[in-house]
Amino acid sequence: MLIHLGGPSCRESEVTPESIYFRRRDLLRAGAGLALGAIAARAHAGAPSYEADGRAAAVPPWLQARLGSVRWQAVVAENESITPFGDASGYNNFYEFGPDKDDPARHAGKMKTEPWSVVVDGEVGRPGRFAFEDLLPRRGLEERIYRLRCVEAWSMVIPWLGFPLAELIKRFEPLSSARYVRFETLLAPQDMPGVRSSFSLIDWPYVEGLRIDEAMHPLTFLAVGMYGRELPNQNGAPLRLVVPWKYGFKSIKSIVRISLERDQPRTSWQSIAPSEYGFYANVNPEVSHPRWSQAKERRLPSGLFSPDIRETRLFNGYESEVADLYRGMDLRRDY
Ligand SMILES: Nc1nc2c(c(=O)[nH]1)N[C@H]1C(S)=C(S)[C@@H](COP(=O)(O)O)O[C@H]1N2
Ligand SMILES: [Mo]
């Protein structure tokens, strides 16, 4: 499988000065309208709006029970609009289901996400296997509107529903010896044509990792939904990581194992091509991928004849929030 070979298609420059804004609102989402009611409430609060897939099936009971009060926080600029749901759920990377952008949407429906459990092990005081529902916070979820920048130089803006990873990790009482967090994706070859394919370069299961301070950073998020509904399978149902200042491949999908470790985990992409995909993978317009520049990105949706090309920003525009994590580090060496 030739992956991440497409590279960027940035041809023109279209720079818009942006200022990040951080806003927080407490919204009361009353009534059974849920997804739709939520959109109305957001509009009043001045949030960027989106069209959700409001089908009842997309709001299962565990989500319905927690949509009553969702705090939202937009971490994008005022001039950025949310990518339509159809693009965010139809143009995906989830190599377990195949190498093409429409493979995940075509094949991921077969993946069984119920029941789901996650093993938590390693350097924690309370290891165990936990049912998906028991991992969810008892009170409201949060909505985070983040940019997602793929290493292939395309990007989207996605409204995630979920909770900070730090909240979950604290519940397992990490030991002082825990310096990294390792994540693993479900491995179900019978439902995953990409895993069965002999062209695949990935040594399954898909593995990702973070340094413990990155994992505990307030922007680091575990998503259980998007666009006011549950996650579509192709986006990593029922539980996926979202690390908005890193290239998209760090945001591992359909997580079944979270391990706190002493040593830096070996990730799938490092194993395939260590010179191309580093452990840190912080978005950085000045550090080129060996085969293409990372200076610009194509914001989706983006027509072939009128691509929405934007300047890529250090740490994907979240520099003021995360730069402290990397003080004194050489971002060219530790890419
Ligand atoms: N398990 C798993 N997680 C994964 C991937 C994958 O192939 N398998 N692809 C990554 C890449 S390269 C990107 S860009 C994002 C895409 O997330 P999205 O499809 O929700 O936009 O998922 C990441 N998480
Ligand atoms: Mo990606």
Short mmCIF file of C-alpha atoms and ligand atoms in Angstrom, two decimals:
data_model
loop_
_atom_site.label_atom_id
_atom_site.label_comp_id
_atom_site.label_asym_id
_atom_site.label_seq_id
_atom_site.Cartn_x
_atom_site.Cartn_y
_atom_site.Cartn_z
CA MET A 1 0.00 0.00 0.00
CA LEU A 2 1.38 3.38 -0.94
CA ILE A 3 0.24 5.71 1.72
CA HIS A 4 0.46 9.42 2.18
CA LEU A 5 1.81 9.51 -1.32
CA GLY A 6 -0.76 11.87 -2.72
CA GLY A 7 0.97 14.86 -1.24
CA PRO A 8 -0.34 18.34 -1.36
CA SER A 9 -2.04 20.13 -4.17
CA CYS A 10 -1.38 23.67 -3.08
CA ARG A 11 -0.91 25.85 -6.09
CA GLU A 12 -2.02 29.30 -5.15
CA SER A 13 -1.63 31.37 -2.11
CA GLU A 14 -4.59 32.80 -0.31
CA VAL A 15 -3.55 34.18 3.00
CA THR A 16 -6.03 35.44 5.49
CA PRO A 17 -4.79 37.00 8.69
CA GLU A 18 -6.41 35.19 11.53
CA SER A 19 -6.68 35.59 15.22
CA ILE A 20 -7.44 32.58 17.27
CA TYR A 21 -10.29 32.95 19.58
CA PHE A 22 -11.20 31.00 22.61
CA ARG A 23 -14.77 31.18 23.69
CA ARG A 24 -16.63 29.21 26.23
CA ARG A 25 -20.35 29.01 26.68
CA ASP A 26 -22.55 26.95 28.84
CA LEU A 27 -25.51 25.90 26.84
CA LEU A 28 -28.62 24.28 28.02
CA ARG A 29 -29.88 21.96 25.40
CA ALA A 30 -33.45 21.31 26.34
CA GLY A 31 -36.08 19.18 24.71
CA ALA A 32 -35.97 16.11 22.55
CA GLY A 33 -34.86 17.99 19.46
CA LEU A 34 -31.31 17.35 20.59
CA ALA A 35 -29.11 17.76 17.59
CA LEU A 36 -31.39 20.32 16.03
CA GLY A 37 -32.10 22.10 19.29
CA ALA A 38 -28.41 22.17 19.92
CA ILE A 39 -27.79 23.93 16.65
CA ALA A 40 -30.36 26.58 17.46
CA ALA A 41 -28.78 27.15 20.85
CA ARG A 42 -25.35 27.46 19.34
CA ALA A 43 -26.53 29.98 16.83
CA HIS A 44 -27.71 32.18 19.68
CA ALA A 45 -24.43 31.88 21.48
CA GLY A 46 -22.59 33.07 18.41
CA ALA A 47 -20.99 29.74 17.65
CA PRO A 48 -20.11 28.78 14.11
CA SER A 49 -22.97 26.72 12.79
CA TYR A 50 -23.13 23.40 11.03
CA GLU A 51 -25.70 21.08 9.65
CA ALA A 52 -25.87 17.89 11.61
CA ASP A 53 -27.08 14.53 10.61
CA GLY A 54 -30.09 14.70 12.88
CA ARG A 55 -31.37 11.15 12.44
CA ALA A 56 -32.52 9.67 15.73
CA ALA A 57 -30.20 6.70 15.27
CA ALA A 58 -27.25 9.06 15.32
CA VAL A 59 -28.04 10.06 18.90
CA PRO A 60 -27.95 6.81 20.92
CA PRO A 61 -29.14 6.75 24.56
CA TRP A 62 -25.68 7.20 26.11
CA LEU A 63 -25.23 10.36 24.06
CA GLN A 64 -28.78 11.60 24.52
CA ALA A 65 -28.30 11.35 28.30
CA ARG A 66 -25.28 13.63 28.10
CA LEU A 67 -26.38 16.22 25.56
CA GLY A 68 -28.36 18.15 28.15
CA SER A 69 -25.58 20.56 28.86
CA VAL A 70 -22.72 20.71 26.46
CA ARG A 71 -20.04 23.32 26.90
CA TRP A 72 -18.56 24.39 23.64
CA GLN A 73 -15.24 25.89 22.85
CA ALA A 74 -14.20 27.02 19.42
CA VAL A 75 -10.51 26.96 18.84
CA VAL A 76 -10.51 28.25 15.29
CA ALA A 77 -10.48 31.72 13.82
CA GLU A 78 -13.51 33.83 13.12
CA ASN A 79 -13.11 33.47 9.37
CA GLU A 80 -13.03 29.71 9.37
CA SER A 81 -16.21 27.81 8.77
CA ILE A 82 -17.01 24.28 9.77
CA THR A 83 -16.44 21.63 7.11
CA PRO A 84 -19.75 20.11 5.99
CA PHE A 85 -20.58 16.79 7.65
CA GLY A 86 -20.60 15.03 4.29
CA ASP A 87 -16.96 15.91 3.64
CA ALA A 88 -15.80 15.10 7.17
CA SER A 89 -17.48 11.69 7.02
CA GLY A 90 -16.80 10.91 3.36
CA TYR A 91 -13.12 11.83 2.90
CA ASN A 92 -11.18 9.85 5.49
CA ASN A 93 -7.97 8.10 6.32
CA PHE A 94 -8.58 4.83 8.17
CA TYR A 95 -6.21 2.41 6.51
CA GLU A 96 -7.72 -0.60 8.25
CA PHE A 97 -10.53 -0.19 5.71
CA GLY A 98 -8.38 0.53 2.66
CA PRO A 99 -6.04 3.15 1.19
CA ASP A 100 -8.53 5.33 -0.69
CA LYS A 101 -10.33 8.30 0.81
CA ASP A 102 -13.76 6.73 0.26
CA ASP A 103 -12.80 3.26 1.52
CA PRO A 104 -13.51 4.04 5.20
CA ALA A 105 -17.02 5.32 4.46
CA ARG A 106 -17.67 2.28 2.25
CA HIS A 107 -16.34 -0.41 4.57
CA ALA A 108 -16.25 0.81 8.17
CA GLY A 109 -19.96 0.21 8.66
CA LYS A 110 -19.14 -3.47 9.16
CA MET A 111 -17.03 -2.78 12.24
CA LYS A 112 -18.87 -3.77 15.41
CA THR A 113 -18.70 -0.97 17.95
CA GLU A 114 -21.09 -2.50 20.47
CA PRO A 115 -20.25 -3.78 22.96
CA TRP A 116 -16.93 -1.92 23.20
CA SER A 117 -14.34 -2.00 25.93
CA VAL A 118 -10.93 -0.44 26.47
CA VAL A 119 -8.03 -2.02 28.33
CA VAL A 120 -6.10 0.41 30.51
CA ASP A 121 -2.74 -0.92 31.68
CA GLY A 122 0.87 -0.13 32.38
CA GLU A 123 2.01 2.46 34.91
CA VAL A 124 -1.36 3.10 36.56
CA GLY A 125 -2.76 2.41 39.99
CA ARG A 126 -6.07 1.17 38.65
CA PRO A 127 -5.61 -0.93 35.54
CA GLY A 128 -8.46 -2.93 34.03
CA ARG A 129 -10.85 -3.47 31.18
CA PHE A 130 -13.59 -0.84 31.06
CA ALA A 131 -16.85 -0.78 29.16
CA PHE A 132 -17.21 2.19 26.79
CA GLU A 133 -20.09 3.66 28.80
CA ASP A 134 -17.99 3.59 31.98
CA LEU A 135 -15.30 5.71 30.36
CA LEU A 136 -17.71 8.54 29.64
CA PRO A 137 -17.92 11.44 32.04
CA ARG A 138 -21.09 11.33 34.10
CA ARG A 139 -21.93 14.94 33.43
CA GLY A 140 -22.08 16.87 30.19
CA LEU A 141 -19.77 16.46 27.29
CA GLU A 142 -17.82 19.23 25.64
CA GLU A 143 -17.91 20.35 22.05
CA ARG A 144 -14.58 21.41 20.58
CA ILE A 145 -14.32 22.97 17.17
CA TYR A 146 -10.80 22.21 15.98
CA ARG A 147 -8.80 22.29 12.80
CA LEU A 148 -7.57 18.90 11.62
CA ARG A 149 -4.41 19.09 9.47
CA CYS A 150 -3.40 15.91 7.68
CA VAL A 151 0.28 15.37 6.90
CA GLU A 152 -0.88 15.11 3.25
CA ALA A 153 -1.56 18.89 3.36
CA TRP A 154 -5.33 18.97 3.43
CA SER A 155 -7.32 20.23 6.40
CA MET A 156 -10.83 20.48 7.80
CA VAL A 157 -12.64 22.15 10.70
CA ILE A 158 -14.61 19.63 12.75
CA PRO A 159 -16.92 20.04 15.77
CA TRP A 160 -16.09 17.14 18.09
CA LEU A 161 -18.08 15.95 21.08
CA GLY A 162 -16.11 14.40 23.89
CA PHE A 163 -13.97 15.16 26.91
CA PRO A 164 -10.32 15.93 27.69
CA LEU A 165 -8.06 12.87 27.72
CA ALA A 166 -6.55 14.19 30.99
CA GLU A 167 -9.87 13.67 32.80
CA LEU A 168 -9.84 10.00 31.89
CA ILE A 169 -6.16 9.38 32.62
CA LYS A 170 -6.48 10.90 36.11
CA ARG A 171 -9.20 8.38 36.96
CA PHE A 172 -6.71 5.53 36.48
CA GLU A 173 -4.20 7.09 38.90
CA PRO A 174 -1.06 7.32 36.78
CA LEU A 175 2.18 6.53 38.60
CA SER A 176 5.13 8.93 38.54
CA SER A 177 6.90 6.40 36.30
CA ALA A 178 4.33 7.01 33.52
CA ARG A 179 6.14 9.17 30.94
CA TYR A 180 4.25 8.24 27.76
CA VAL A 181 0.81 7.09 26.69
CA ARG A 182 0.42 4.42 24.04
CA PHE A 183 -2.85 3.83 22.16
CA GLU A 184 -3.99 0.91 20.07
CA THR A 185 -6.82 0.60 17.53
CA LEU A 186 -9.21 -2.34 17.27
CA LEU A 187 -7.90 -5.17 15.14
CA ALA A 188 -10.75 -7.08 13.47
CA PRO A 189 -9.36 -8.48 10.18
CA GLN A 190 -12.67 -10.09 9.20
CA ASP A 191 -14.25 -6.62 9.02
CA MET A 192 -11.18 -4.73 7.80
CA PRO A 193 -10.21 -5.18 4.14
CA GLY A 194 -7.15 -2.95 4.58
CA VAL A 195 -5.78 -5.22 7.29
CA ARG A 196 -6.31 -8.31 5.14
CA SER A 197 -4.66 -6.73 2.11
CA SER A 198 -1.19 -8.02 1.30
CA PHE A 199 -0.25 -4.53 0.03
CA SER A 200 -0.55 -3.00 3.46
CA LEU A 201 2.71 -1.72 4.94
CA ILE A 202 1.34 -1.23 8.42
CA ASP A 203 2.22 -3.73 11.10
CA TRP A 204 -1.24 -3.94 12.68
CA PRO A 205 -2.73 -2.92 15.02
CA TYR A 206 -2.38 0.82 14.41
CA VAL A 207 -0.41 2.28 17.32
CA GLU A 208 0.08 5.90 18.35
CA GLY A 209 1.62 7.63 21.33
CA LEU A 210 2.03 10.89 23.20
CA ARG A 211 4.37 12.18 25.86
CA ILE A 212 2.51 12.33 29.18
CA ASP A 213 2.49 16.15 29.27
CA GLU A 214 1.04 16.22 25.74
CA ALA A 215 -1.59 13.70 26.79
CA MET A 216 -2.54 15.80 29.84
CA HIS A 217 -2.73 19.06 27.88
CA PRO A 218 -6.22 20.59 28.02
CA LEU A 219 -6.53 20.68 24.20
CA THR A 220 -5.97 16.91 23.91
CA PHE A 221 -9.39 15.43 23.46
CA LEU A 222 -11.14 12.07 23.31
CA ALA A 223 -14.05 12.31 20.88
CA VAL A 224 -17.14 10.15 21.12
CA GLY A 225 -19.19 12.21 18.68
CA MET A 226 -19.10 14.92 16.06
CA TYR A 227 -21.65 17.34 14.54
CA GLY A 228 -24.00 16.80 17.50
CA ARG A 229 -24.23 13.04 16.89
CA GLU A 230 -22.23 9.91 17.57
CA LEU A 231 -19.05 9.31 15.58
CA PRO A 232 -19.55 7.61 12.24
CA ASN A 233 -17.47 4.41 12.18
CA GLN A 234 -15.20 5.85 9.49
CA ASN A 235 -14.26 8.69 11.86
CA GLY A 236 -13.19 6.30 14.61
CA ALA A 237 -16.26 5.21 16.54
CA PRO A 238 -16.83 4.84 19.34
CA LEU A 239 -13.77 6.56 20.81
CA ARG A 240 -10.91 8.36 19.08
CA LEU A 241 -8.13 10.73 19.98
CA VAL A 242 -7.99 14.32 18.70
CA VAL A 243 -4.69 16.19 19.06
CA PRO A 244 -5.33 19.37 17.08
CA TRP A 245 -1.76 20.72 16.91
CA LYS A 246 -0.31 17.52 15.44
CA TYR A 247 -0.66 15.92 12.03
CA GLY A 248 -3.85 13.90 11.72
CA PHE A 249 -2.16 10.50 11.91
CA LYS A 250 -1.55 11.06 15.65
CA SER A 251 -5.34 11.20 16.19
CA ILE A 252 -5.82 7.45 16.45
CA LYS A 253 -9.28 5.99 15.86
CA SER A 254 -11.43 3.27 17.45
CA ILE A 255 -9.21 2.89 20.52
CA VAL A 256 -9.22 -0.44 22.41
CA ARG A 257 -6.13 -0.04 24.58
CA ILE A 258 -4.52 2.82 26.50
CA SER A 259 -1.19 2.02 28.16
CA LEU A 260 0.87 4.31 30.34
CA GLU A 261 4.51 3.54 29.76
CA ARG A 262 8.01 4.37 30.89
CA ASP A 263 9.52 4.41 27.41
CA GLN A 264 8.54 6.15 24.21
CA PRO A 265 6.23 3.83 22.29
CA ARG A 266 7.06 2.83 18.73
CA THR A 267 4.25 4.10 16.54
CA SER A 268 2.94 2.59 13.31
CA TRP A 269 4.07 5.45 11.09
CA GLN A 270 7.53 5.61 12.60
CA SER A 271 7.90 1.91 11.89
CA ILE A 272 6.95 2.38 8.24
CA ALA A 273 9.05 5.45 7.45
CA PRO A 274 10.92 6.99 10.39
CA SER A 275 12.43 9.73 8.24
CA GLU A 276 8.98 10.86 7.10
CA TYR A 277 6.77 10.49 10.15
CA GLY A 278 8.24 11.40 13.51
CA PHE A 279 6.98 10.64 16.97
CA TYR A 280 6.09 14.29 17.64
CA ALA A 281 4.49 15.12 14.28
CA ASN A 282 3.75 18.68 15.33
CA VAL A 283 2.29 20.69 12.47
CA ASN A 284 5.14 22.88 11.25
CA PRO A 285 5.17 24.82 7.96
CA GLU A 286 8.96 25.10 8.10
CA VAL A 287 9.76 21.43 8.39
CA SER A 288 9.02 19.83 5.05
CA HIS A 289 8.02 16.26 4.58
CA PRO A 290 10.91 14.70 2.60
CA ARG A 291 8.63 14.50 -0.44
CA TRP A 292 6.62 17.72 -0.20
CA SER A 293 6.43 21.08 1.50
CA GLN A 294 4.20 21.59 4.52
CA ALA A 295 4.00 25.38 4.05
CA LYS A 296 0.44 25.37 2.75
CA GLU A 297 -2.68 23.32 3.00
CA ARG A 298 -5.87 22.72 1.06
CA ARG A 299 -8.91 23.41 3.22
CA LEU A 300 -11.78 21.05 2.42
CA PRO A 301 -14.21 21.19 0.80
CA SER A 302 -12.10 22.53 -1.99
CA GLY A 303 -12.98 22.40 -5.65
CA LEU A 304 -10.45 21.29 -8.21
CA PHE A 305 -10.64 24.64 -9.96
CA SER A 306 -10.98 26.87 -6.92
CA PRO A 307 -8.96 25.24 -4.16
CA ASP A 308 -9.12 26.92 -0.77
CA ILE A 309 -5.39 27.17 -0.13
CA ARG A 310 -4.22 28.49 3.23
CA GLU A 311 -0.90 29.05 4.91
CA THR A 312 -0.13 26.29 7.37
CA ARG A 313 0.64 27.63 10.82
CA LEU A 314 3.06 26.43 13.46
CA PHE A 315 1.31 23.92 15.73
CA ASN A 316 -1.69 24.21 13.41
CA GLY A 317 -2.47 27.64 14.86
CA TYR A 318 -2.44 26.47 18.49
CA GLU A 319 1.02 27.85 19.21
CA SER A 320 0.02 30.06 22.11
CA GLU A 321 -1.57 27.07 23.84
CA VAL A 322 1.08 24.40 23.26
CA ALA A 323 4.47 26.01 22.50
CA ASP A 324 5.52 25.66 26.15
CA LEU A 325 5.48 21.88 25.80
CA TYR A 326 8.42 22.10 23.41
CA ARG A 327 10.60 24.81 24.96
CA GLY A 328 14.25 24.05 24.31
CA MET A 329 13.50 21.33 21.80
CA ASP A 330 14.81 21.38 18.26
CA LEU A 331 11.62 21.02 16.22
CA ARG A 332 13.62 20.07 13.12
CA ARG A 333 15.31 17.18 14.83
CA ASP A 334 12.29 16.11 16.85
CA TYR A 335 9.79 16.34 14.00
N1 LIG B 1 -6.62 3.52 13.47
C1 LIG B 1 -6.37 4.51 12.61
N2 LIG B 1 -6.43 5.80 13.05
C2 LIG B 1 -6.19 6.83 12.19
C3 LIG B 1 -5.82 6.56 10.85
C4 LIG B 1 -5.76 5.19 10.43
O1 LIG B 1 -5.46 4.88 9.26
N3 LIG B 1 -6.06 4.21 11.33
N4 LIG B 1 -5.54 7.62 9.99
C5 LIG B 1 -5.09 8.87 10.62
C6 LIG B 1 -4.98 9.97 9.68
S1 LIG B 1 -3.69 9.90 8.58
C7 LIG B 1 -5.83 11.07 9.72
S2 LIG B 1 -5.55 12.41 8.73
C8 LIG B 1 -7.00 11.09 10.62
C9 LIG B 1 -8.25 11.39 9.81
O2 LIG B 1 -9.36 11.52 10.67
P1 LIG B 1 -10.82 11.75 10.02
O3 LIG B 1 -11.02 10.68 8.99
O4 LIG B 1 -11.78 11.66 11.15
O5 LIG B 1 -10.79 13.12 9.39
O6 LIG B 1 -7.18 9.86 11.30
C10 LIG B 1 -5.98 9.28 11.80
N5 LIG B 1 -6.29 8.12 12.64
MO MO B 2 -3.43 12.02 7.80
#
